[in-house]
Amino acid sequence: MKLLRYGPAGQERPGLLDGDGRIRDLSDHVPDIDQDCLTPAGLAALARLDPQSLPLVNGSPRLGVPVGRVGKFIAIGLNYADHAEESNLPIPKEPVVFTKATSSLTGPNDTVMLPKDSAKSDWEVELGIVIGRRASYVGEAEALAHVAGYCVVNDVSEREYQIERGGTWDKGKGCDTFGPVGPWLVTTDEIPDPQGLGMWLDVNGDRMQTGNTKTMIFGIAEIVSYLSRFMTLLPGDIVTTGTPPGVGMGKKPQPVFLKPGDVMALGIDGLGEQRQDVVSWRRAAKA
């Protein structure tokens, strides 16, 4: 299934994408796509529905984050060896873990706002994991059973805030609009091998990133197992798993960063595509 949430920000309704690529409304069956319906039992109940019996949503409504009431937004850094190299950082011996503020979450095609005084905002196409079953101290062999599905994430990052201003990475990762997720959550039955997905990102029509999840240093099962040693993962939590090379910070002969007027487009095999217009903080604040 491809589960989604559609409608104005803060008023999203639950839906799914049918086999013809049309949105069907799920409001008569669940109040939201959240922790209550992302459990194995909840997903099984949705899978029993006939999509053709659900109300058809007309037009092309805005898509929101495909998961409501996200409890945690966790990220893994430097999870592709070639990205670590372009960042001039050593390949990690254990997963690098940081958090993105849940207030950074935004729909897949919503505007990305550069924060005030930003000079080094950057892009990162990533595979997102959505947790569907409580995970605490789970082994790698059982880890994927705790995953409800996968999604596209753009881990937008302000590199000066992240790297040059001391402390942890979090301050450069959690700015408002720095967490586009979606367009939908694709359940695991449609993605039998999450370690073989092609991924890409363009800026203004120019290809910046091309990669594949098969080159991850730490795979999905290892990430879920590892995180569950340090925190309990709960249904609806999102984990974004690192980016392949091609970020602006690593461009040669000099870095390239986002500016107002830029357009980002990105996607992952089987998980859909995103598109974001980039605007300045001042313009967004006045809007």
mmCIF file of C-alpha atoms in Angstrom:
data_model
loop_
_atom_site.group_PDB
_atom_site.id
_atom_site.type_symbol
_atom_site.label_atom_id
_atom_site.label_comp_id
_atom_site.label_asym_id
_atom_site.label_seq_id
_atom_site.Cartn_x
_atom_site.Cartn_y
_atom_site.Cartn_z
ATOM 1 C CA MET A 1 0.000 0.000 0.000
ATOM 2 C CA LYS A 2 0.925 3.617 -0.530
ATOM 3 C CA LEU A 3 -0.487 5.571 2.399
ATOM 4 C CA LEU A 4 -0.624 9.360 2.431
ATOM 5 C CA ARG A 5 -2.117 12.425 4.041
ATOM 6 C CA TYR A 6 -3.644 15.189 1.946
ATOM 7 C CA GLY A 7 -5.103 18.629 2.479
ATOM 8 C CA PRO A 8 -4.059 21.997 3.921
ATOM 9 C CA ALA A 9 -1.265 22.018 6.498
ATOM 10 C CA GLY A 10 -2.664 21.090 9.887
ATOM 11 C CA GLN A 11 -5.896 19.760 8.352
ATOM 12 C CA GLU A 12 -4.594 16.675 6.518
ATOM 13 C CA ARG A 13 -6.880 13.720 5.936
ATOM 14 C CA PRO A 14 -5.793 10.072 5.613
ATOM 15 C CA GLY A 15 -5.696 8.487 2.183
ATOM 16 C CA LEU A 16 -4.097 5.911 -0.034
ATOM 17 C CA LEU A 17 -2.974 5.800 -3.628
ATOM 18 C CA ASP A 18 -4.887 3.282 -5.729
ATOM 19 C CA GLY A 19 -3.472 1.205 -8.563
ATOM 20 C CA ASP A 20 -4.280 3.948 -11.065
ATOM 21 C CA GLY A 21 -2.380 6.603 -9.123
ATOM 22 C CA ARG A 22 -5.513 8.265 -7.744
ATOM 23 C CA ILE A 23 -6.000 9.348 -4.140
ATOM 24 C CA ARG A 24 -8.690 7.531 -2.162
ATOM 25 C CA ASP A 25 -10.015 8.871 1.138
ATOM 26 C CA LEU A 26 -9.626 6.710 4.271
ATOM 27 C CA SER A 27 -11.450 8.977 6.710
ATOM 28 C CA ASP A 28 -14.321 6.516 7.213
ATOM 29 C CA HIS A 29 -11.863 3.897 8.418
ATOM 30 C CA VAL A 30 -9.065 5.702 10.308
ATOM 31 C CA PRO A 31 -8.810 9.231 11.723
ATOM 32 C CA ASP A 32 -5.199 9.592 10.588
ATOM 33 C CA ILE A 33 -2.129 7.730 9.318
ATOM 34 C CA ASP A 34 -0.449 7.543 12.701
ATOM 35 C CA GLN A 35 0.819 5.176 15.369
ATOM 36 C CA ASP A 36 -2.607 3.624 15.826
ATOM 37 C CA CYS A 37 -2.865 2.368 12.240
ATOM 38 C CA LEU A 38 0.819 1.687 11.500
ATOM 39 C CA THR A 39 0.988 -1.396 13.715
ATOM 40 C CA PRO A 40 0.875 -4.806 11.992
ATOM 41 C CA ALA A 41 -2.801 -5.180 12.951
ATOM 42 C CA GLY A 42 -3.649 -1.694 11.759
ATOM 43 C CA LEU A 43 -1.946 -2.144 8.411
ATOM 44 C CA ALA A 44 -3.583 -5.550 7.949
ATOM 45 C CA ALA A 45 -6.999 -3.952 8.443
ATOM 46 C CA LEU A 46 -6.250 -1.313 5.803
ATOM 47 C CA ALA A 47 -4.931 -3.954 3.402
ATOM 48 C CA ARG A 48 -8.284 -5.747 3.539
ATOM 49 C CA LEU A 49 -10.070 -2.704 2.126
ATOM 50 C CA ASP A 50 -10.967 -2.576 -1.547
ATOM 51 C CA PRO A 51 -9.482 0.707 -2.819
ATOM 52 C CA GLN A 52 -12.248 0.976 -5.414
ATOM 53 C CA SER A 53 -14.797 1.153 -2.591
ATOM 54 C CA LEU A 54 -13.169 4.229 -1.080
ATOM 55 C CA PRO A 55 -14.223 7.780 -2.011
ATOM 56 C CA LEU A 56 -12.176 9.237 -4.838
ATOM 57 C CA VAL A 57 -10.414 12.529 -4.073
ATOM 58 C CA ASN A 58 -10.754 14.952 -6.962
ATOM 59 C CA GLY A 59 -8.047 17.260 -8.204
ATOM 60 C CA SER A 60 -4.471 17.420 -7.013
ATOM 61 C CA PRO A 61 -4.551 18.337 -3.334
ATOM 62 C CA ARG A 62 -1.490 19.259 -1.318
ATOM 63 C CA LEU A 63 0.280 16.258 0.197
ATOM 64 C CA GLY A 64 1.415 16.426 3.791
ATOM 65 C CA VAL A 65 3.907 14.329 5.719
ATOM 66 C CA PRO A 66 2.515 10.798 5.223
ATOM 67 C CA VAL A 67 2.691 10.106 8.980
ATOM 68 C CA GLY A 68 0.770 12.113 11.554
ATOM 69 C CA ARG A 69 1.805 12.785 15.145
ATOM 70 C CA VAL A 70 5.439 11.789 14.573
ATOM 71 C CA GLY A 71 7.029 11.128 17.949
ATOM 72 C CA LYS A 72 10.706 11.064 16.947
ATOM 73 C CA PHE A 73 12.581 12.113 13.810
ATOM 74 C CA ILE A 74 15.965 10.387 14.026
ATOM 75 C CA ALA A 75 18.751 10.589 11.447
ATOM 76 C CA ILE A 76 21.886 8.640 10.563
ATOM 77 C CA GLY A 77 24.880 10.596 9.279
ATOM 78 C CA LEU A 78 27.783 9.626 7.011
ATOM 79 C CA ASN A 79 26.149 6.318 6.064
ATOM 80 C CA TYR A 80 27.639 6.178 2.556
ATOM 81 C CA ALA A 81 31.418 5.822 2.338
ATOM 82 C CA ASP A 82 31.724 8.124 -0.688
ATOM 83 C CA HIS A 83 29.682 10.821 1.063
ATOM 84 C CA ALA A 84 31.967 10.601 4.106
ATOM 85 C CA GLU A 85 34.916 11.018 1.735
ATOM 86 C CA GLU A 86 33.471 14.117 0.052
ATOM 87 C CA SER A 87 32.794 15.536 3.526
ATOM 88 C CA ASN A 88 36.447 14.953 4.501
ATOM 89 C CA LEU A 89 35.325 12.841 7.445
ATOM 90 C CA PRO A 90 36.375 9.305 8.428
ATOM 91 C CA ILE A 91 34.091 6.352 7.757
ATOM 92 C CA PRO A 92 32.264 5.791 11.046
ATOM 93 C CA LYS A 93 32.764 2.569 12.995
ATOM 94 C CA GLU A 94 29.255 2.848 14.422
ATOM 95 C CA PRO A 95 26.209 4.713 13.084
ATOM 96 C CA VAL A 96 26.321 8.470 13.596
ATOM 97 C CA VAL A 97 23.025 9.397 15.231
ATOM 98 C CA PHE A 98 21.420 12.838 15.487
ATOM 99 C CA THR A 99 17.902 14.216 15.667
ATOM 100 C CA LYS A 100 15.883 16.433 13.390
ATOM 101 C CA ALA A 101 13.250 18.498 15.176
ATOM 102 C CA THR A 102 9.722 17.315 14.459
ATOM 103 C CA SER A 103 8.921 20.986 13.774
ATOM 104 C CA SER A 104 11.106 20.666 10.657
ATOM 105 C CA LEU A 105 8.667 18.167 9.121
ATOM 106 C CA THR A 106 6.862 19.337 6.015
ATOM 107 C CA GLY A 107 5.085 17.939 2.987
ATOM 108 C CA PRO A 108 7.049 16.592 0.019
ATOM 109 C CA ASN A 109 6.269 19.513 -2.264
ATOM 110 C CA ASP A 110 6.054 22.325 0.269
ATOM 111 C CA THR A 111 8.358 25.326 0.107
ATOM 112 C CA VAL A 112 11.767 25.025 1.766
ATOM 113 C CA MET A 113 12.622 28.191 3.679
ATOM 114 C CA LEU A 114 16.247 29.170 4.161
ATOM 115 C CA PRO A 115 16.740 30.199 7.806
ATOM 116 C CA LYS A 116 17.654 33.751 8.740
ATOM 117 C CA ASP A 117 21.306 34.535 7.891
ATOM 118 C CA SER A 118 21.779 31.152 6.231
ATOM 119 C CA ALA A 119 24.724 30.968 3.842
ATOM 120 C CA LYS A 120 25.343 27.243 3.489
ATOM 121 C CA SER A 121 22.041 25.376 3.195
ATOM 122 C CA ASP A 122 22.370 22.036 1.411
ATOM 123 C CA TRP A 123 20.365 19.092 0.080
ATOM 124 C CA GLU A 124 20.398 15.355 0.923
ATOM 125 C CA VAL A 125 18.144 12.712 -0.649
ATOM 126 C CA GLU A 126 17.614 9.888 1.857
ATOM 127 C CA LEU A 127 15.636 6.708 2.439
ATOM 128 C CA GLY A 128 13.274 7.097 5.384
ATOM 129 C CA ILE A 129 12.105 4.253 7.628
ATOM 130 C CA VAL A 130 8.732 4.427 9.389
ATOM 131 C CA ILE A 131 8.486 2.302 12.518
ATOM 132 C CA GLY A 132 5.390 0.125 12.894
ATOM 133 C CA ARG A 133 6.094 -1.950 15.987
ATOM 134 C CA ARG A 134 7.676 -1.041 19.327
ATOM 135 C CA ALA A 135 11.399 -1.833 19.148
ATOM 136 C CA SER A 136 13.635 -2.112 22.198
ATOM 137 C CA TYR A 137 16.835 -4.177 22.117
ATOM 138 C CA VAL A 138 15.803 -6.026 18.963
ATOM 139 C CA GLY A 139 18.308 -8.127 17.043
ATOM 140 C CA GLU A 140 19.116 -7.557 13.403
ATOM 141 C CA ALA A 141 17.287 -10.736 12.393
ATOM 142 C CA GLU A 142 14.032 -9.357 13.819
ATOM 143 C CA ALA A 143 14.565 -5.684 13.041
ATOM 144 C CA LEU A 144 12.725 -5.426 9.711
ATOM 145 C CA ALA A 145 9.595 -6.874 11.328
ATOM 146 C CA HIS A 146 9.413 -3.593 13.269
ATOM 147 C CA VAL A 147 9.252 -1.480 10.104
ATOM 148 C CA ALA A 148 5.881 -0.353 8.716
ATOM 149 C CA GLY A 149 7.236 1.096 5.494
ATOM 150 C CA TYR A 150 9.588 3.438 3.676
ATOM 151 C CA CYS A 151 9.495 6.972 2.267
ATOM 152 C CA VAL A 152 11.586 9.663 0.611
ATOM 153 C CA VAL A 153 13.222 12.251 2.888
ATOM 154 C CA ASN A 154 15.137 15.396 1.955
ATOM 155 C CA ASP A 155 17.484 15.959 4.908
ATOM 156 C CA VAL A 156 17.972 19.663 4.230
ATOM 157 C CA SER A 157 20.978 20.894 6.223
ATOM 158 C CA GLU A 158 22.575 24.241 7.062
ATOM 159 C CA ARG A 159 26.287 23.386 7.020
ATOM 160 C CA GLU A 160 27.560 26.445 8.907
ATOM 161 C CA TYR A 161 25.124 25.777 11.734
ATOM 162 C CA GLN A 162 25.897 22.060 11.610
ATOM 163 C CA ILE A 163 29.696 22.082 11.430
ATOM 164 C CA GLU A 164 31.173 25.495 12.175
ATOM 165 C CA ARG A 165 29.298 26.626 15.280
ATOM 166 C CA GLY A 166 30.217 23.949 17.796
ATOM 167 C CA GLY A 167 28.165 21.369 19.617
ATOM 168 C CA THR A 168 26.121 18.706 17.885
ATOM 169 C CA TRP A 169 24.817 18.620 14.325
ATOM 170 C CA ASP A 170 21.219 19.136 15.418
ATOM 171 C CA LYS A 171 21.149 22.929 15.095
ATOM 172 C CA GLY A 172 21.890 22.654 11.362
ATOM 173 C CA LYS A 173 19.352 19.905 10.769
ATOM 174 C CA GLY A 174 16.163 20.940 12.527
ATOM 175 C CA CYS A 175 15.304 24.324 10.983
ATOM 176 C CA ASP A 176 11.703 24.877 9.943
ATOM 177 C CA THR A 177 10.893 23.146 6.601
ATOM 178 C CA PHE A 178 14.175 21.153 6.668
ATOM 179 C CA GLY A 179 12.361 17.804 6.757
ATOM 180 C CA PRO A 180 10.284 17.193 3.615
ATOM 181 C CA VAL A 181 8.866 13.649 3.800
ATOM 182 C CA GLY A 182 6.744 11.723 1.299
ATOM 183 C CA PRO A 183 4.881 11.777 -1.034
ATOM 184 C CA TRP A 184 3.661 8.571 0.600
ATOM 185 C CA LEU A 185 4.584 5.810 2.972
ATOM 186 C CA VAL A 186 5.092 2.577 1.010
ATOM 187 C CA THR A 187 4.482 -0.524 3.109
ATOM 188 C CA THR A 188 7.164 -3.174 3.331
ATOM 189 C CA ASP A 189 5.291 -5.726 1.208
ATOM 190 C CA GLU A 190 5.956 -3.469 -1.807
ATOM 191 C CA ILE A 191 9.661 -3.028 -0.982
ATOM 192 C CA PRO A 192 11.018 -6.547 -0.408
ATOM 193 C CA ASP A 193 14.657 -5.365 -0.512
ATOM 194 C CA PRO A 194 15.289 -1.872 0.864
ATOM 195 C CA GLN A 195 19.002 -2.342 0.109
ATOM 196 C CA GLY A 196 18.633 -2.064 -3.643
ATOM 197 C CA LEU A 197 16.862 1.242 -4.290
ATOM 198 C CA GLY A 198 18.167 3.831 -6.723
ATOM 199 C CA MET A 199 17.999 7.443 -5.572
ATOM 200 C CA TRP A 200 18.617 10.858 -7.140
ATOM 201 C CA LEU A 201 18.353 14.591 -6.560
ATOM 202 C CA ASP A 202 18.381 17.523 -8.997
ATOM 203 C CA VAL A 203 18.793 21.246 -8.354
ATOM 204 C CA ASN A 204 17.401 23.507 -11.074
ATOM 205 C CA GLY A 205 17.280 20.522 -13.421
ATOM 206 C CA ASP A 206 20.937 19.573 -12.928
ATOM 207 C CA ARG A 207 21.650 16.139 -11.482
ATOM 208 C CA MET A 208 23.514 16.511 -8.186
ATOM 209 C CA GLN A 209 23.094 13.140 -6.487
ATOM 210 C CA THR A 210 22.874 9.632 -7.892
ATOM 211 C CA GLY A 211 23.141 6.674 -5.557
ATOM 212 C CA ASN A 212 21.752 3.369 -4.391
ATOM 213 C CA THR A 213 20.912 2.096 -0.934
ATOM 214 C CA LYS A 214 23.044 -0.997 -1.598
ATOM 215 C CA THR A 215 26.121 1.117 -0.832
ATOM 216 C CA MET A 216 25.046 2.001 2.710
ATOM 217 C CA ILE A 217 27.673 1.354 5.369
ATOM 218 C CA PHE A 218 24.992 0.319 7.877
ATOM 219 C CA GLY A 219 21.896 -1.334 6.403
ATOM 220 C CA ILE A 220 18.290 -0.860 7.476
ATOM 221 C CA ALA A 221 18.164 -3.887 9.787
ATOM 222 C CA GLU A 222 21.407 -2.868 11.495
ATOM 223 C CA ILE A 223 20.203 0.719 11.951
ATOM 224 C CA VAL A 224 16.908 -0.305 13.556
ATOM 225 C CA SER A 225 18.640 -2.792 15.830
ATOM 226 C CA TYR A 226 21.351 -0.287 16.776
ATOM 227 C CA LEU A 227 18.945 2.544 17.586
ATOM 228 C CA SER A 228 16.788 0.224 19.692
ATOM 229 C CA ARG A 229 19.717 -0.207 22.098
ATOM 230 C CA PHE A 230 19.681 3.493 22.961
ATOM 231 C CA MET A 231 16.000 4.446 22.672
ATOM 232 C CA THR A 232 12.678 2.698 22.300
ATOM 233 C CA LEU A 233 11.394 3.128 18.769
ATOM 234 C CA LEU A 234 7.620 3.506 18.581
ATOM 235 C CA PRO A 235 5.064 3.261 15.768
ATOM 236 C CA GLY A 236 5.110 6.454 13.737
ATOM 237 C CA ASP A 237 8.737 7.319 14.457
ATOM 238 C CA ILE A 238 10.701 8.244 11.319
ATOM 239 C CA VAL A 239 14.365 7.347 10.813
ATOM 240 C CA THR A 240 16.229 8.845 7.867
ATOM 241 C CA THR A 241 19.241 6.794 6.902
ATOM 242 C CA GLY A 242 21.947 8.885 5.250
ATOM 243 C CA THR A 243 22.712 10.302 1.822
ATOM 244 C CA PRO A 244 24.873 9.300 -1.156
ATOM 245 C CA PRO A 245 27.551 11.656 -2.558
ATOM 246 C CA GLY A 246 26.750 14.804 -4.467
ATOM 247 C CA VAL A 247 25.792 17.240 -1.730
ATOM 248 C CA GLY A 248 26.585 20.903 -2.280
ATOM 249 C CA MET A 249 29.195 20.973 0.463
ATOM 250 C CA GLY A 250 31.296 18.448 -1.459
ATOM 251 C CA LYS A 251 31.205 20.095 -4.882
ATOM 252 C CA LYS A 252 34.544 20.857 -6.545
ATOM 253 C CA PRO A 253 36.307 23.175 -7.142
ATOM 254 C CA GLN A 254 34.108 24.957 -4.603
ATOM 255 C CA PRO A 255 30.927 24.169 -2.655
ATOM 256 C CA VAL A 256 27.502 25.072 -4.030
ATOM 257 C CA PHE A 257 24.672 25.961 -1.661
ATOM 258 C CA LEU A 258 20.974 26.654 -1.978
ATOM 259 C CA LYS A 259 19.706 30.146 -2.743
ATOM 260 C CA PRO A 260 16.249 31.664 -3.075
ATOM 261 C CA GLY A 261 14.654 30.694 -6.371
ATOM 262 C CA ASP A 262 16.298 27.268 -6.563
ATOM 263 C CA VAL A 263 14.153 24.197 -7.183
ATOM 264 C CA MET A 264 14.975 20.790 -5.744
ATOM 265 C CA ALA A 265 13.541 17.582 -7.222
ATOM 266 C CA LEU A 266 14.342 14.153 -5.806
ATOM 267 C CA GLY A 267 13.135 10.580 -5.706
ATOM 268 C CA ILE A 268 13.771 6.955 -4.793
ATOM 269 C CA ASP A 269 12.793 3.868 -6.788
ATOM 270 C CA GLY A 270 9.303 2.729 -5.830
ATOM 271 C CA LEU A 271 8.801 5.492 -3.270
ATOM 272 C CA GLY A 272 7.836 8.477 -5.412
ATOM 273 C CA GLU A 273 9.244 11.935 -5.958
ATOM 274 C CA GLN A 274 9.401 15.328 -4.258
ATOM 275 C CA ARG A 275 9.751 18.901 -5.508
ATOM 276 C CA GLN A 276 10.513 21.990 -3.426
ATOM 277 C CA ASP A 277 10.879 25.673 -4.262
ATOM 278 C CA VAL A 278 13.497 27.418 -2.120
ATOM 279 C CA VAL A 279 12.628 30.814 -0.614
ATOM 280 C CA SER A 280 14.367 33.221 1.742
ATOM 281 C CA TRP A 281 13.442 33.569 5.392
ATOM 282 C CA ARG A 282 12.414 37.196 4.894
ATOM 283 C CA ARG A 283 10.067 36.376 2.015
ATOM 284 C CA ALA A 284 8.566 33.426 3.866
ATOM 285 C CA ALA A 285 8.168 35.410 7.076
ATOM 286 C CA LYS A 286 6.210 38.128 5.252
ATOM 287 C CA ALA A 287 3.985 35.671 3.393
#
